[in-house]
JSON list of C-alpha atoms in Angstrom, two decimals:
[
{"chain": "A", "resi": 1, "resn": "UNK", "atom": "CA", "xyz": [188.85, -64.36, -199.29]},
{"chain": "A", "resi": 2, "resn": "UNK", "atom": "CA", "xyz": [187.11, -66.95, -197.19]},
{"chain": "A", "resi": 3, "resn": "UNK", "atom": "CA", "xyz": [186.73, -70.41, -198.62]},
{"chain": "A", "resi": 4, "resn": "UNK", "atom": "CA", "xyz": [184.84, -73.50, -197.60]},
{"chain": "A", "resi": 5, "resn": "UNK", "atom": "CA", "xyz": [185.67, -76.85, -199.11]},
{"chain": "A", "resi": 6, "resn": "UNK", "atom": "CA", "xyz": [183.79, -80.15, -199.09]},
{"chain": "A", "resi": 7, "resn": "UNK", "atom": "CA", "xyz": [184.14, -83.45, -200.86]},
{"chain": "A", "resi": 8, "resn": "UNK", "atom": "CA", "xyz": [181.48, -83.76, -203.56]},
{"chain": "A", "resi": 9, "resn": "UNK", "atom": "CA", "xyz": [180.15, -87.27, -203.02]},
{"chain": "A", "resi": 10, "resn": "UNK", "atom": "CA", "xyz": [179.62, -89.83, -200.33]},
{"chain": "A", "resi": 11, "resn": "UNK", "atom": "CA", "xyz": [177.99, -93.22, -200.62]},
{"chain": "A", "resi": 12, "resn": "UNK", "atom": "CA", "xyz": [177.03, -95.35, -197.68]},
{"chain": "A", "resi": 13, "resn": "UNK", "atom": "CA", "xyz": [174.83, -98.31, -196.90]},
{"chain": "A", "resi": 14, "resn": "UNK", "atom": "CA", "xyz": [171.65, -97.98, -194.88]},
{"chain": "A", "resi": 15, "resn": "UNK", "atom": "CA", "xyz": [172.39, -98.39, -191.17]},
{"chain": "A", "resi": 16, "resn": "UNK", "atom": "CA", "xyz": [176.01, -97.33, -191.47]},
{"chain": "A", "resi": 17, "resn": "UNK", "atom": "CA", "xyz": [177.37, -94.06, -190.15]},
{"chain": "A", "resi": 18, "resn": "UNK", "atom": "CA", "xyz": [178.07, -91.23, -192.58]},
{"chain": "A", "resi": 19, "resn": "UNK", "atom": "CA", "xyz": [180.80, -88.68, -192.00]},
{"chain": "A", "resi": 20, "resn": "UNK", "atom": "CA", "xyz": [180.82, -85.55, -194.11]},
{"chain": "A", "resi": 21, "resn": "UNK", "atom": "CA", "xyz": [183.88, -83.38, -193.87]},
{"chain": "A", "resi": 22, "resn": "UNK", "atom": "CA", "xyz": [184.39, -79.69, -194.40]},
{"chain": "A", "resi": 23, "resn": "UNK", "atom": "CA", "xyz": [187.39, -77.37, -194.15]},
{"chain": "A", "resi": 24, "resn": "UNK", "atom": "CA", "xyz": [187.24, -73.59, -193.88]},
{"chain": "A", "resi": 25, "resn": "UNK", "atom": "CA", "xyz": [189.78, -70.80, -193.94]},
{"chain": "A", "resi": 26, "resn": "UNK", "atom": "CA", "xyz": [188.37, -67.98, -191.80]},
{"chain": "A", "resi": 27, "resn": "UNK", "atom": "CA", "xyz": [189.68, -68.50, -188.29]},
{"chain": "A", "resi": 28, "resn": "UNK", "atom": "CA", "xyz": [187.50, -65.63, -187.03]},
{"chain": "A", "resi": 29, "resn": "UNK", "atom": "CA", "xyz": [184.24, -67.41, -187.95]},
{"chain": "A", "resi": 30, "resn": "UNK", "atom": "CA", "xyz": [181.79, -67.28, -185.10]},
{"chain": "A", "resi": 31, "resn": "UNK", "atom": "CA", "xyz": [179.32, -69.95, -186.15]},
{"chain": "A", "resi": 32, "resn": "UNK", "atom": "CA", "xyz": [179.52, -72.98, -188.40]},
{"chain": "A", "resi": 33, "resn": "UNK", "atom": "CA", "xyz": [176.46, -74.68, -189.85]},
{"chain": "A", "resi": 34, "resn": "UNK", "atom": "CA", "xyz": [175.27, -77.81, -191.55]},
{"chain": "A", "resi": 35, "resn": "UNK", "atom": "CA", "xyz": [172.37, -77.65, -193.97]},
{"chain": "A", "resi": 36, "resn": "UNK", "atom": "CA", "xyz": [170.47, -80.31, -195.88]},
{"chain": "A", "resi": 37, "resn": "UNK", "atom": "CA", "xyz": [169.01, -79.74, -199.31]},
{"chain": "A", "resi": 38, "resn": "UNK", "atom": "CA", "xyz": [166.66, -82.22, -200.97]},
{"chain": "A", "resi": 39, "resn": "UNK", "atom": "CA", "xyz": [166.04, -82.05, -204.76]},
{"chain": "A", "resi": 40, "resn": "UNK", "atom": "CA", "xyz": [164.18, -78.91, -205.78]},
{"chain": "A", "resi": 41, "resn": "UNK", "atom": "CA", "xyz": [163.93, -77.56, -202.26]},
{"chain": "A", "resi": 42, "resn": "UNK", "atom": "CA", "xyz": [165.45, -74.89, -200.11]},
{"chain": "A", "resi": 43, "resn": "UNK", "atom": "CA", "xyz": [167.97, -75.45, -197.39]},
{"chain": "A", "resi": 44, "resn": "UNK", "atom": "CA", "xyz": [167.03, -76.97, -194.04]},
{"chain": "A", "resi": 45, "resn": "UNK", "atom": "CA", "xyz": [169.18, -76.08, -191.09]},
{"chain": "A", "resi": 46, "resn": "UNK", "atom": "CA", "xyz": [170.33, -79.32, -189.41]},
{"chain": "A", "resi": 47, "resn": "UNK", "atom": "CA", "xyz": [172.60, -78.02, -186.70]},
{"chain": "A", "resi": 48, "resn": "UNK", "atom": "CA", "xyz": [175.15, -75.42, -185.88]},
{"chain": "A", "resi": 49, "resn": "UNK", "atom": "CA", "xyz": [178.09, -75.03, -183.55]},
{"chain": "A", "resi": 50, "resn": "UNK", "atom": "CA", "xyz": [179.70, -72.08, -181.92]},
{"chain": "A", "resi": 51, "resn": "UNK", "atom": "CA", "xyz": [183.35, -71.66, -182.77]},
{"chain": "A", "resi": 52, "resn": "UNK", "atom": "CA", "xyz": [184.34, -72.07, -179.12]},
{"chain": "A", "resi": 53, "resn": "UNK", "atom": "CA", "xyz": [182.87, -75.58, -178.97]},
{"chain": "A", "resi": 54, "resn": "UNK", "atom": "CA", "xyz": [184.53, -78.87, -179.91]},
{"chain": "A", "resi": 55, "resn": "UNK", "atom": "CA", "xyz": [181.50, -81.06, -180.27]},
{"chain": "A", "resi": 56, "resn": "UNK", "atom": "CA", "xyz": [177.76, -80.91, -180.43]},
{"chain": "A", "resi": 57, "resn": "UNK", "atom": "CA", "xyz": [175.36, -83.83, -180.48]},
{"chain": "A", "resi": 58, "resn": "UNK", "atom": "CA", "xyz": [171.78, -83.73, -181.52]},
{"chain": "A", "resi": 59, "resn": "UNK", "atom": "CA", "xyz": [170.02, -87.10, -181.78]},
{"chain": "A", "resi": 60, "resn": "UNK", "atom": "CA", "xyz": [171.64, -88.91, -184.76]},
{"chain": "A", "resi": 61, "resn": "UNK", "atom": "CA", "xyz": [173.84, -85.95, -185.64]},
{"chain": "A", "resi": 62, "resn": "UNK", "atom": "CA", "xyz": [177.22, -85.27, -184.17]},
{"chain": "A", "resi": 63, "resn": "UNK", "atom": "CA", "xyz": [179.25, -82.22, -185.15]},
{"chain": "A", "resi": 64, "resn": "UNK", "atom": "CA", "xyz": [182.97, -82.15, -184.45]},
{"chain": "A", "resi": 65, "resn": "UNK", "atom": "CA", "xyz": [185.04, -78.96, -184.76]},
{"chain": "A", "resi": 66, "resn": "UNK", "atom": "CA", "xyz": [188.82, -78.89, -184.86]},
{"chain": "A", "resi": 67, "resn": "UNK", "atom": "CA", "xyz": [189.50, -75.18, -184.72]},
{"chain": "A", "resi": 68, "resn": "UNK", "atom": "CA", "xyz": [193.25, -75.59, -184.99]},
{"chain": "A", "resi": 69, "resn": "UNK", "atom": "CA", "xyz": [192.95, -77.43, -188.27]},
{"chain": "A", "resi": 70, "resn": "UNK", "atom": "CA", "xyz": [189.79, -75.50, -189.33]},
{"chain": "A", "resi": 71, "resn": "UNK", "atom": "CA", "xyz": [188.01, -78.79, -189.92]},
{"chain": "A", "resi": 72, "resn": "UNK", "atom": "CA", "xyz": [184.35, -79.45, -189.35]},
{"chain": "A", "resi": 73, "resn": "UNK", "atom": "CA", "xyz": [182.60, -82.78, -189.70]},
{"chain": "A", "resi": 74, "resn": "UNK", "atom": "CA", "xyz": [179.02, -84.04, -189.54]},
{"chain": "A", "resi": 75, "resn": "UNK", "atom": "CA", "xyz": [178.41, -87.59, -188.48]},
{"chain": "A", "resi": 76, "resn": "UNK", "atom": "CA", "xyz": [175.01, -89.13, -189.13]},
{"chain": "A", "resi": 77, "resn": "UNK", "atom": "CA", "xyz": [174.46, -92.29, -187.16]},
{"chain": "A", "resi": 78, "resn": "UNK", "atom": "CA", "xyz": [172.31, -95.12, -188.48]},
{"chain": "A", "resi": 79, "resn": "UNK", "atom": "CA", "xyz": [171.95, -93.48, -191.89]},
{"chain": "A", "resi": 80, "resn": "UNK", "atom": "CA", "xyz": [168.62, -93.97, -193.58]},
{"chain": "A", "resi": 81, "resn": "UNK", "atom": "CA", "xyz": [167.57, -93.69, -197.22]},
{"chain": "A", "resi": 82, "resn": "UNK", "atom": "CA", "xyz": [165.71, -90.54, -196.27]},
{"chain": "A", "resi": 83, "resn": "UNK", "atom": "CA", "xyz": [169.04, -88.94, -195.43]},
{"chain": "A", "resi": 84, "resn": "UNK", "atom": "CA", "xyz": [169.99, -88.97, -199.12]},
{"chain": "A", "resi": 85, "resn": "UNK", "atom": "CA", "xyz": [170.45, -85.31, -200.02]},
{"chain": "A", "resi": 86, "resn": "UNK", "atom": "CA", "xyz": [173.10, -82.66, -200.54]},
{"chain": "A", "resi": 87, "resn": "UNK", "atom": "CA", "xyz": [174.72, -81.43, -197.36]},
{"chain": "A", "resi": 88, "resn": "UNK", "atom": "CA", "xyz": [176.25, -77.99, -197.17]},
{"chain": "A", "resi": 89, "resn": "UNK", "atom": "CA", "xyz": [178.54, -76.69, -194.50]},
{"chain": "A", "resi": 90, "resn": "UNK", "atom": "CA", "xyz": [178.75, -72.93, -194.03]},
{"chain": "A", "resi": 91, "resn": "UNK", "atom": "CA", "xyz": [180.68, -70.50, -191.95]},
{"chain": "A", "resi": 92, "resn": "UNK", "atom": "CA", "xyz": [179.47, -67.15, -190.86]},
{"chain": "A", "resi": 93, "resn": "UNK", "atom": "CA", "xyz": [181.75, -64.25, -191.40]},
{"chain": "A", "resi": 94, "resn": "UNK", "atom": "CA", "xyz": [182.40, -61.97, -188.53]},
{"chain": "A", "resi": 95, "resn": "UNK", "atom": "CA", "xyz": [180.59, -58.72, -188.98]},
{"chain": "A", "resi": 96, "resn": "UNK", "atom": "CA", "xyz": [178.12, -56.27, -187.56]},
{"chain": "A", "resi": 97, "resn": "UNK", "atom": "CA", "xyz": [175.13, -58.29, -186.33]},
{"chain": "A", "resi": 98, "resn": "UNK", "atom": "CA", "xyz": [176.66, -61.32, -187.94]},
{"chain": "A", "resi": 99, "resn": "UNK", "atom": "CA", "xyz": [178.29, -61.46, -191.36]},
{"chain": "A", "resi": 100, "resn": "UNK", "atom": "CA", "xyz": [177.14, -63.31, -194.39]},
{"chain": "A", "resi": 101, "resn": "UNK", "atom": "CA", "xyz": [177.24, -67.09, -194.80]},
{"chain": "A", "resi": 102, "resn": "UNK", "atom": "CA", "xyz": [179.93, -68.68, -196.94]},
{"chain": "A", "resi": 103, "resn": "UNK", "atom": "CA", "xyz": [178.85, -72.04, -198.24]},
{"chain": "A", "resi": 104, "resn": "UNK", "atom": "CA", "xyz": [180.87, -75.05, -199.31]},
{"chain": "A", "resi": 105, "resn": "UNK", "atom": "CA", "xyz": [180.02, -76.63, -202.62]},
{"chain": "A", "resi": 106, "resn": "UNK", "atom": "CA", "xyz": [177.90, -79.35, -201.05]},
{"chain": "A", "resi": 107, "resn": "UNK", "atom": "CA", "xyz": [178.38, -83.07, -200.48]},
{"chain": "A", "resi": 108, "resn": "UNK", "atom": "CA", "xyz": [175.92, -85.37, -202.18]},
{"chain": "A", "resi": 109, "resn": "UNK", "atom": "CA", "xyz": [175.10, -88.23, -199.82]},
{"chain": "A", "resi": 110, "resn": "UNK", "atom": "CA", "xyz": [173.73, -91.37, -201.41]},
{"chain": "A", "resi": 111, "resn": "UNK", "atom": "CA", "xyz": [172.32, -94.02, -199.08]},
{"chain": "A", "resi": 112, "resn": "UNK", "atom": "CA", "xyz": [171.94, -97.48, -200.54]},
{"chain": "A", "resi": 113, "resn": "UNK", "atom": "CA", "xyz": [169.47, -99.97, -199.05]},
{"chain": "B", "resi": 1, "resn": "UNK", "atom": "CA", "xyz": [161.56, -73.60, -186.14]},
{"chain": "B", "resi": 2, "resn": "UNK", "atom": "CA", "xyz": [161.17, -70.33, -187.93]},
{"chain": "B", "resi": 3, "resn": "UNK", "atom": "CA", "xyz": [159.39, -70.42, -191.26]},
{"chain": "B", "resi": 4, "resn": "UNK", "atom": "CA", "xyz": [160.34, -68.55, -194.39]},
{"chain": "B", "resi": 5, "resn": "UNK", "atom": "CA", "xyz": [157.94, -68.73, -197.25]},
{"chain": "B", "resi": 6, "resn": "UNK", "atom": "CA", "xyz": [159.00, -68.06, -200.83]},
{"chain": "B", "resi": 7, "resn": "UNK", "atom": "CA", "xyz": [156.57, -67.53, -203.70]},
{"chain": "B", "resi": 8, "resn": "UNK", "atom": "CA", "xyz": [156.23, -68.70, -206.39]},
{"chain": "B", "resi": 9, "resn": "UNK", "atom": "CA", "xyz": [157.88, -72.12, -206.22]},
{"chain": "B", "resi": 10, "resn": "UNK", "atom": "CA", "xyz": [158.42, -72.07, -209.93]},
{"chain": "B", "resi": 11, "resn": "UNK", "atom": "CA", "xyz": [157.79, -69.71, -212.74]},
{"chain": "B", "resi": 12, "resn": "UNK", "atom": "CA", "xyz": [158.22, -69.78, -216.52]},
{"chain": "B", "resi": 13, "resn": "UNK", "atom": "CA", "xyz": [158.40, -66.45, -218.33]},
{"chain": "B", "resi": 14, "resn": "UNK", "atom": "CA", "xyz": [159.13, -65.12, -221.74]},
{"chain": "B", "resi": 15, "resn": "UNK", "atom": "CA", "xyz": [162.43, -63.51, -222.52]},
{"chain": "B", "resi": 16, "resn": "UNK", "atom": "CA", "xyz": [162.29, -59.76, -221.96]},
{"chain": "B", "resi": 17, "resn": "UNK", "atom": "CA", "xyz": [159.60, -59.84, -219.25]},
{"chain": "B", "resi": 18, "resn": "UNK", "atom": "CA", "xyz": [160.11, -59.21, -215.55]},
{"chain": "B", "resi": 19, "resn": "UNK", "atom": "CA", "xyz": [159.44, -61.65, -212.73]},
{"chain": "B", "resi": 20, "resn": "UNK", "atom": "CA", "xyz": [158.89, -60.89, -209.05]},
{"chain": "B", "resi": 21, "resn": "UNK", "atom": "CA", "xyz": [159.73, -63.38, -206.31]},
{"chain": "B", "resi": 22, "resn": "UNK", "atom": "CA", "xyz": [158.54, -62.85, -202.76]},
{"chain": "B", "resi": 23, "resn": "UNK", "atom": "CA", "xyz": [160.19, -63.95, -199.53]},
{"chain": "B", "resi": 24, "resn": "UNK", "atom": "CA", "xyz": [158.22, -63.71, -196.29]},
{"chain": "B", "resi": 25, "resn": "UNK", "atom": "CA", "xyz": [159.17, -64.50, -192.74]},
{"chain": "B", "resi": 26, "resn": "UNK", "atom": "CA", "xyz": [156.04, -65.94, -191.21]},
{"chain": "B", "resi": 27, "resn": "UNK", "atom": "CA", "xyz": [156.61, -66.01, -187.46]},
{"chain": "B", "resi": 28, "resn": "UNK", "atom": "CA", "xyz": [159.43, -63.59, -186.85]},
{"chain": "B", "resi": 29, "resn": "UNK", "atom": "CA", "xyz": [160.61, -60.20, -187.93]},
{"chain": "B", "resi": 30, "resn": "UNK", "atom": "CA", "xyz": [163.56, -60.14, -190.30]},
{"chain": "B", "resi": 31, "resn": "UNK", "atom": "CA", "xyz": [165.45, -56.91, -190.60]},
{"chain": "B", "resi": 32, "resn": "UNK", "atom": "CA", "xyz": [167.86, -58.66, -192.92]},
{"chain": "B", "resi": 33, "resn": "UNK", "atom": "CA", "xyz": [167.05, -61.04, -195.75]},
{"chain": "B", "resi": 34, "resn": "UNK", "atom": "CA", "xyz": [169.46, -62.61, -198.21]},
{"chain": "B", "resi": 35, "resn": "UNK", "atom": "CA", "xyz": [169.01, -63.59, -201.81]},
{"chain": "B", "resi": 36, "resn": "UNK", "atom": "CA", "xyz": [170.99, -66.45, -203.30]},
{"chain": "B", "resi": 37, "resn": "UNK", "atom": "CA", "xyz": [171.25, -68.03, -206.73]},
{"chain": "B", "resi": 38, "resn": "UNK", "atom": "CA", "xyz": [172.01, -71.67, -207.22]},
{"chain": "B", "resi": 39, "resn": "UNK", "atom": "CA", "xyz": [173.01, -73.37, -210.44]},
{"chain": "B", "resi": 40, "resn": "UNK", "atom": "CA", "xyz": [172.44, -77.12, -210.83]},
{"chain": "B", "resi": 41, "resn": "UNK", "atom": "CA", "xyz": [174.75, -79.20, -208.68]},
{"chain": "B", "resi": 42, "resn": "UNK", "atom": "CA", "xyz": [176.49, -76.14, -207.36]},
{"chain": "B", "resi": 43, "resn": "UNK", "atom": "CA", "xyz": [176.59, -74.19, -204.15]},
{"chain": "B", "resi": 44, "resn": "UNK", "atom": "CA", "xyz": [174.65, -71.10, -203.27]},
{"chain": "B", "resi": 45, "resn": "UNK", "atom": "CA", "xyz": [175.94, -67.80, -204.53]},
{"chain": "B", "resi": 46, "resn": "UNK", "atom": "CA", "xyz": [174.99, -64.77, -202.47]},
{"chain": "B", "resi": 47, "resn": "UNK", "atom": "CA", "xyz": [173.54, -62.12, -204.72]},
{"chain": "B", "resi": 48, "resn": "UNK", "atom": "CA", "xyz": [172.56, -59.42, -202.28]},
{"chain": "B", "resi": 49, "resn": "UNK", "atom": "CA", "xyz": [171.70, -58.57, -198.71]},
{"chain": "B", "resi": 50, "resn": "UNK", "atom": "CA", "xyz": [168.35, -56.90, -198.23]},
{"chain": "B", "resi": 51, "resn": "UNK", "atom": "CA", "xyz": [167.86, -54.55, -195.34]},
{"chain": "B", "resi": 52, "resn": "UNK", "atom": "CA", "xyz": [164.47, -53.33, -194.23]},
{"chain": "B", "resi": 53, "resn": "UNK", "atom": "CA", "xyz": [163.99, -49.70, -195.00]},
{"chain": "B", "resi": 54, "resn": "UNK", "atom": "CA", "xyz": [167.25, -49.21, -196.82]},
{"chain": "B", "resi": 55, "resn": "UNK", "atom": "CA", "xyz": [168.96, -50.09, -200.05]},
{"chain": "B", "resi": 56, "resn": "UNK", "atom": "CA", "xyz": [170.17, -53.59, -200.65]},
{"chain": "B", "resi": 57, "resn": "UNK", "atom": "CA", "xyz": [173.82, -54.42, -200.67]},
{"chain": "B", "resi": 58, "resn": "UNK", "atom": "CA", "xyz": [174.83, -56.29, -203.78]},
{"chain": "B", "resi": 59, "resn": "UNK", "atom": "CA", "xyz": [177.72, -58.66, -204.15]},
{"chain": "B", "resi": 60, "resn": "UNK", "atom": "CA", "xyz": [180.41, -58.01, -206.69]},
{"chain": "B", "resi": 61, "resn": "UNK", "atom": "CA", "xyz": [179.37, -58.84, -210.21]},
{"chain": "B", "resi": 62, "resn": "UNK", "atom": "CA", "xyz": [175.61, -58.76, -209.52]},
{"chain": "B", "resi": 63, "resn": "UNK", "atom": "CA", "xyz": [173.76, -56.10, -211.50]},
{"chain": "B", "resi": 64, "resn": "UNK", "atom": "CA", "xyz": [171.57, -54.09, -209.20]},
{"chain": "B", "resi": 65, "resn": "UNK", "atom": "CA", "xyz": [169.48, -52.74, -212.07]},
{"chain": "B", "resi": 66, "resn": "UNK", "atom": "CA", "xyz": [168.83, -56.25, -213.29]},
{"chain": "B", "resi": 67, "resn": "UNK", "atom": "CA", "xyz": [167.97, -57.78, -209.90]},
{"chain": "B", "resi": 68, "resn": "UNK", "atom": "CA", "xyz": [165.84, -55.25, -208.06]},
{"chain": "B", "resi": 69, "resn": "UNK", "atom": "CA", "xyz": [165.39, -55.86, -204.36]},
{"chain": "B", "resi": 70, "resn": "UNK", "atom": "CA", "xyz": [162.79, -54.23, -202.13]},
{"chain": "B", "resi": 71, "resn": "UNK", "atom": "CA", "xyz": [162.49, -54.85, -198.44]},
{"chain": "B", "resi": 72, "resn": "UNK", "atom": "CA", "xyz": [159.52, -52.77, -197.52]},
{"chain": "B", "resi": 73, "resn": "UNK", "atom": "CA", "xyz": [158.54, -54.41, -194.28]},
{"chain": "B", "resi": 74, "resn": "UNK", "atom": "CA", "xyz": [160.00, -56.54, -191.51]},
{"chain": "B", "resi": 75, "resn": "UNK", "atom": "CA", "xyz": [158.43, -59.63, -193.00]},
{"chain": "B", "resi": 76, "resn": "UNK", "atom": "CA", "xyz": [158.71, -59.22, -196.76]},
{"chain": "B", "resi": 77, "resn": "UNK", "atom": "CA", "xyz": [161.47, -58.84, -199.29]},
{"chain": "B", "resi": 78, "resn": "UNK", "atom": "CA", "xyz": [161.03, -59.07, -203.03]},
{"chain": "B", "resi": 79, "resn": "UNK", "atom": "CA", "xyz": [163.47, -59.83, -205.83]},
{"chain": "B", "resi": 80, "resn": "UNK", "atom": "CA", "xyz": [162.47, -58.70, -209.32]},
{"chain": "B", "resi": 81, "resn": "UNK", "atom": "CA", "xyz": [164.38, -60.05, -212.27]},
{"chain": "B", "resi": 82, "resn": "UNK", "atom": "CA", "xyz": [163.95, -57.40, -214.90]},
{"chain": "B", "resi": 83, "resn": "UNK", "atom": "CA", "xyz": [164.09, -58.00, -218.63]},
{"chain": "B", "resi": 84, "resn": "UNK", "atom": "CA", "xyz": [164.77, -61.70, -218.02]},
{"chain": "B", "resi": 85, "resn": "UNK", "atom": "CA", "xyz": [166.88, -63.68, -220.42]},
{"chain": "B", "resi": 86, "resn": "UNK", "atom": "CA", "xyz": [167.46, -67.43, -220.64]},
{"chain": "B", "resi": 87, "resn": "UNK", "atom": "CA", "xyz": [170.79, -67.08, -218.87]},
{"chain": "B", "resi": 88, "resn": "UNK", "atom": "CA", "xyz": [168.82, -65.83, -215.81]},
{"chain": "B", "resi": 89, "resn": "UNK", "atom": "CA", "xyz": [167.22, -69.23, -215.53]},
{"chain": "B", "resi": 90, "resn": "UNK", "atom": "CA", "xyz": [168.22, -70.60, -212.19]},
{"chain": "B", "resi": 91, "resn": "UNK", "atom": "CA", "xyz": [167.05, -71.54, -208.68]},
{"chain": "B", "resi": 92, "resn": "UNK", "atom": "CA", "xyz": [166.68, -68.51, -206.45]},
{"chain": "B", "resi": 93, "resn": "UNK", "atom": "CA", "xyz": [166.62, -68.93, -202.68]},
{"chain": "B", "resi": 94, "resn": "UNK", "atom": "CA", "xyz": [166.01, -66.41, -200.00]},
{"chain": "B", "resi": 95, "resn": "UNK", "atom": "CA", "xyz": [166.88, -66.57, -196.33]},
{"chain": "B", "resi": 96, "resn": "UNK", "atom": "CA", "xyz": [165.91, -64.41, -193.39]},
{"chain": "B", "resi": 97, "resn": "UNK", "atom": "CA", "xyz": [167.81, -63.83, -190.18]},
{"chain": "B", "resi": 98, "resn": "UNK", "atom": "CA", "xyz": [165.99, -63.34, -186.95]},
{"chain": "B", "resi": 99, "resn": "UNK", "atom": "CA", "xyz": [167.93, -60.85, -184.90]},
{"chain": "B", "resi": 100, "resn": "UNK", "atom": "CA", "xyz": [165.55, -60.91, -181.95]},
{"chain": "B", "resi": 101, "resn": "UNK", "atom": "CA", "xyz": [164.11, -63.33, -179.52]},
{"chain": "B", "resi": 102, "resn": "UNK", "atom": "CA", "xyz": [165.43, -66.82, -178.82]},
{"chain": "B", "resi": 103, "resn": "UNK", "atom": "CA", "xyz": [166.72, -67.21, -182.38]},
{"chain": "B", "resi": 104, "resn": "UNK", "atom": "CA", "xyz": [168.91, -64.18, -182.08]},
{"chain": "B", "resi": 105, "resn": "UNK", "atom": "CA", "xyz": [172.23, -64.57, -183.85]},
{"chain": "B", "resi": 106, "resn": "UNK", "atom": "CA", "xyz": [171.82, -68.30, -184.32]},
{"chain": "B", "resi": 107, "resn": "UNK", "atom": "CA", "xyz": [170.77, -68.51, -187.87]},
{"chain": "B", "resi": 108, "resn": "UNK", "atom": "CA", "xyz": [169.20, -67.52, -191.09]},
{"chain": "B", "resi": 109, "resn": "UNK", "atom": "CA", "xyz": [166.28, -69.64, -192.27]},
{"chain": "B", "resi": 110, "resn": "UNK", "atom": "CA", "xyz": [165.68, -70.43, -195.87]},
{"chain": "B", "resi": 111, "resn": "UNK", "atom": "CA", "xyz": [162.73, -70.40, -198.17]},
{"chain": "B", "resi": 112, "resn": "UNK", "atom": "CA", "xyz": [161.89, -73.33, -200.37]},
{"chain": "B", "resi": 113, "resn": "UNK", "atom": "CA", "xyz": [163.34, -71.69, -203.46]},
{"chain": "B", "resi": 114, "resn": "UNK", "atom": "CA", "xyz": [161.96, -70.50, -206.79]},
{"chain": "B", "resi": 115, "resn": "UNK", "atom": "CA", "xyz": [162.80, -72.24, -210.03]},
{"chain": "B", "resi": 116, "resn": "UNK", "atom": "CA", "xyz": [162.89, -69.60, -212.76]},
{"chain": "B", "resi": 117, "resn": "UNK", "atom": "CA", "xyz": [162.87, -70.68, -216.37]},
{"chain": "B", "resi": 118, "resn": "UNK", "atom": "CA", "xyz": [163.12, -68.03, -219.07]},
{"chain": "B", "resi": 119, "resn": "UNK", "atom": "CA", "xyz": [162.08, -69.15, -222.52]}
]
């Protein structure tokens, strides 16, 4: 079945850029997403990208998609301590009115002052 | 963005009792809502897909008689954990997909989660 993989931890210094990587297996995915989860909270949608796009930029966030390698990345510029959280990538299965979301295991980002 | 409200945020119940968790879409209609379970430091596991006016679709391995889902209106889905046991203790999160308007087909929005502790 479909699988989404992420590295579990990333530690950066405040002000540096963070790059969180994700690989997926379903080449027919239509949308790919990045979510942020703070402790004890639900998921906050950060950004998404259509599968026919290579890049999307939204303020400090840049998403790169390499469809050939099924690789997705999220770059956070000028990382702040408030960016410390768990970041999930997810792909959406193809399906009637959009399939279900398949999540990676999450990358815990730690930002040190 | 769209708001999904989940209630309660946390609940402690005795073993053998039932607990109901509500998921509401506040500013859009959601024909489809999703219920997830999340264990500490782990990813989200989809439990079931809730469709307004019809039976929920459960993922493999999820007991439908244990986790009752009702989606009676376009803005409300409920998950009832029946005869709860300590192993049901977990973080439950709902999401709702807006299939209409400007948010169409872009995303499902998540509630803030419910921490269930069964003692």
